[in-house]
Amino acid sequence: MHRLVRMSPFNSAGKRQTSFSLVEVLPKLPDQGDLHIPEGDIEVSVARSGGPGGQNVNKRDTAVRMTHVPTGFAVHVTSERSQAQNREKALEMIRGKLFQMREDAAEKESRGLSTGASTKIEWGSQIRSYVLHPYQLVKDHRTDHEERNVEKVLEGDIQGFIDAEKVLEGLEIRYN
């Protein structure tokens, strides 16, 4: 949360106004492409398909039951006439379930980061104040670090605030 105090160019009376801005930083999760499942994580069992279906049904093991051991996801496929096709379809279904589980976890994590870190937009919740009128000062309320050159800070030179935060957290500061 940041607070800006300035003479608003939109106020015809020329009064000092205060604005608040909330900034959230969320990680961008990399695209993990196709989901690879190690062979050791899959248990496969075969059986004879039941029901009507011709001569092949009672002679060959074409039904496939596949279980993803770490999650316990299990699928049973009997729709195709060959074991290889049923096996491929079962693996595709397991991949789909794992992909959905991964997407749900990423969404839950993203929501948790978003809602867990957010604060109310109100007085007293700001981390930094930018005062442009009647004096010029930028103050970080967490570290009490102050900068008098407001233009420099507004143009992106926030190294002083970063260094003050590192000192507060006890981190070593290195300059390149």
Coordinates of C-alpha atoms in Angstrom, one line a residue:
M1 CA 0.0 0.0 0.0
H2 CA 1.4 3.4 -1.0
R3 CA 0.1 6.9 -0.1
L4 CA 0.5 9.9 -2.3
V5 CA -0.1 13.4 -1.0
R6 CA -0.1 16.2 -3.6
M7 CA -1.7 19.2 -5.0
S8 CA -4.2 17.7 -7.5
P9 CA -4.3 19.2 -10.9
F10 CA -7.9 18.1 -11.1
N11 CA -9.0 20.1 -8.1
S12 CA -10.1 23.6 -9.2
A13 CA -9.8 24.8 -5.6
G14 CA -6.1 23.9 -5.5
K15 CA -6.5 21.8 -2.4
R16 CA -4.1 19.1 -1.2
Q17 CA -5.3 15.6 -1.8
T18 CA -4.3 12.1 -0.7
S19 CA -4.5 9.0 -2.9
F20 CA -3.8 5.4 -2.0
S21 CA -2.5 2.6 -4.3
L22 CA -2.3 -1.1 -3.6
V23 CA 0.4 -3.1 -5.4
E24 CA 0.4 -6.9 -5.4
V25 CA 3.3 -8.9 -6.7
L26 CA 2.5 -12.5 -7.8
P27 CA 4.9 -15.0 -9.3
K28 CA 4.4 -16.0 -12.9
L29 CA 4.4 -19.8 -12.9
P30 CA 6.4 -21.3 -15.8
D31 CA 4.5 -23.5 -18.4
Q32 CA 5.5 -27.0 -17.5
G33 CA 4.5 -28.4 -20.9
D34 CA 3.4 -32.0 -21.2
L35 CA 3.1 -33.9 -18.0
H36 CA 5.6 -36.7 -17.6
I37 CA 4.7 -39.6 -15.2
P38 CA 7.5 -41.9 -14.1
E39 CA 6.9 -45.6 -14.8
G40 CA 7.4 -46.4 -11.1
D41 CA 4.4 -44.3 -10.2
I42 CA 2.0 -46.4 -12.3
E43 CA 0.5 -49.7 -11.4
V44 CA -1.2 -51.6 -14.3
S45 CA -3.4 -54.6 -14.1
V46 CA -5.3 -56.3 -16.9
A47 CA -8.5 -58.4 -17.0
R48 CA -11.0 -59.8 -19.4
S49 CA -13.7 -57.4 -20.5
G50 CA -17.1 -58.5 -19.6
G51 CA -20.5 -58.2 -21.3
P52 CA -21.4 -58.7 -24.9
G53 CA -18.8 -58.0 -27.5
G54 CA -18.1 -60.9 -29.7
Q55 CA -15.6 -63.7 -29.7
N56 CA -12.6 -61.6 -28.4
V57 CA -14.2 -60.7 -25.0
N58 CA -13.9 -63.9 -23.2
K59 CA -10.5 -65.0 -24.7
R60 CA -8.2 -62.0 -24.2
D61 CA -7.2 -59.7 -21.4
T62 CA -8.2 -56.3 -22.9
A63 CA -9.5 -54.4 -19.9
V64 CA -6.9 -52.1 -18.2
R65 CA -7.0 -50.8 -14.7
M66 CA -4.3 -48.2 -14.1
T67 CA -3.5 -46.6 -10.7
H68 CA -1.2 -43.6 -10.0
V69 CA 0.3 -44.7 -6.7
P70 CA 1.4 -41.3 -5.2
T71 CA -2.1 -39.8 -5.6
G72 CA -4.3 -42.9 -5.6
F73 CA -6.0 -41.9 -8.9
A74 CA -7.4 -45.0 -10.6
V75 CA -9.1 -45.6 -13.9
H76 CA -10.6 -48.7 -15.5
V77 CA -10.9 -48.7 -19.3
T78 CA -12.7 -51.4 -21.3
S79 CA -14.0 -49.3 -24.2
E80 CA -11.4 -50.4 -26.9
R81 CA -10.9 -53.9 -28.3
S82 CA -7.1 -54.0 -27.7
Q83 CA -5.2 -53.8 -24.5
A84 CA -2.7 -51.3 -26.0
Q85 CA -5.5 -48.9 -26.9
N86 CA -7.1 -49.2 -23.5
R87 CA -3.7 -48.7 -21.8
E88 CA -3.1 -45.5 -23.8
K89 CA -6.6 -44.2 -23.0
A90 CA -6.1 -45.0 -19.3
L91 CA -2.7 -43.2 -19.3
E92 CA -4.3 -40.2 -21.0
M93 CA -7.0 -40.1 -18.3
I94 CA -4.5 -40.3 -15.5
R95 CA -2.5 -37.4 -17.1
G96 CA -5.7 -35.4 -17.4
K97 CA -6.5 -35.9 -13.7
L98 CA -2.9 -35.0 -12.7
F99 CA -3.0 -31.9 -14.9
Q100 CA -6.3 -30.8 -13.3
M101 CA -4.9 -31.4 -9.8
R102 CA -1.8 -29.3 -10.7
E103 CA -3.9 -26.5 -12.1
D104 CA -6.2 -26.5 -9.0
A105 CA -3.1 -26.4 -6.7
A106 CA -1.6 -23.5 -8.7
E107 CA -4.9 -21.6 -8.6
K108 CA -5.3 -22.2 -4.9
E109 CA -1.7 -21.0 -4.3
S110 CA -2.2 -17.9 -6.5
R111 CA -5.4 -17.1 -4.6
G112 CA -3.7 -17.7 -1.3
L113 CA -0.8 -15.4 -2.2
S114 CA -3.2 -12.8 -3.5
T115 CA -5.7 -12.8 -0.6
G116 CA -3.1 -13.5 2.1
A117 CA -0.9 -10.5 1.3
S118 CA -3.6 -7.9 0.6
T119 CA -4.5 -5.2 3.0
K120 CA -7.3 -2.7 3.2
I121 CA -6.9 0.5 1.3
E122 CA -7.2 3.0 4.3
W123 CA -5.2 5.3 6.5
G124 CA -2.5 3.6 8.5
S125 CA -2.1 0.6 6.2
Q126 CA 0.5 2.2 3.9
I127 CA 4.1 1.0 3.7
R128 CA 5.4 4.2 2.0
S129 CA 4.2 7.8 1.8
Y130 CA 5.1 10.2 -1.0
V131 CA 4.5 13.7 0.1
L132 CA 4.7 16.3 -2.7
H133 CA 3.0 19.2 -0.8
P134 CA 3.7 21.3 1.4
Y135 CA 7.2 19.7 1.6
Q136 CA 8.8 16.9 -0.4
L137 CA 9.6 13.6 1.3
V138 CA 9.2 9.9 0.6
K139 CA 9.1 7.8 3.8
D140 CA 9.1 4.1 4.2
H141 CA 7.0 3.3 7.4
R142 CA 8.5 -0.1 7.9
T143 CA 12.1 1.0 8.0
D144 CA 11.8 4.7 8.7
H145 CA 14.0 5.3 5.7
E146 CA 13.4 8.8 4.1
E147 CA 14.4 10.3 0.8
R148 CA 14.1 14.1 0.2
N149 CA 14.5 13.8 -3.6
V150 CA 11.0 12.8 -4.5
E151 CA 11.5 13.1 -8.3
K152 CA 14.4 10.6 -8.2
V153 CA 12.3 8.1 -6.3
L154 CA 9.3 8.5 -8.6
E155 CA 11.5 7.9 -11.6
G156 CA 12.5 4.5 -10.1
D157 CA 15.5 5.0 -7.9
I158 CA 14.4 3.0 -4.9
Q159 CA 17.8 1.4 -4.0
G160 CA 17.9 3.2 -0.6
F161 CA 14.6 1.7 0.4
I162 CA 15.8 -1.8 -0.7
D163 CA 19.0 -1.4 1.3
A164 CA 17.1 -0.3 4.4
E165 CA 14.8 -3.3 4.1
K166 CA 17.8 -5.6 3.8
V167 CA 19.5 -4.1 6.8
L168 CA 16.2 -4.4 8.8
E169 CA 16.0 -8.1 7.8
G170 CA 19.7 -8.6 8.6
L171 CA 20.7 -9.5 5.0
E172 CA 24.1 -8.9 3.6
I173 CA 24.1 -6.1 1.1
R174 CA 26.3 -6.5 -2.0
Y175 CA 26.9 -3.9 -4.7
N176 CA 27.9 -5.0 -8.2

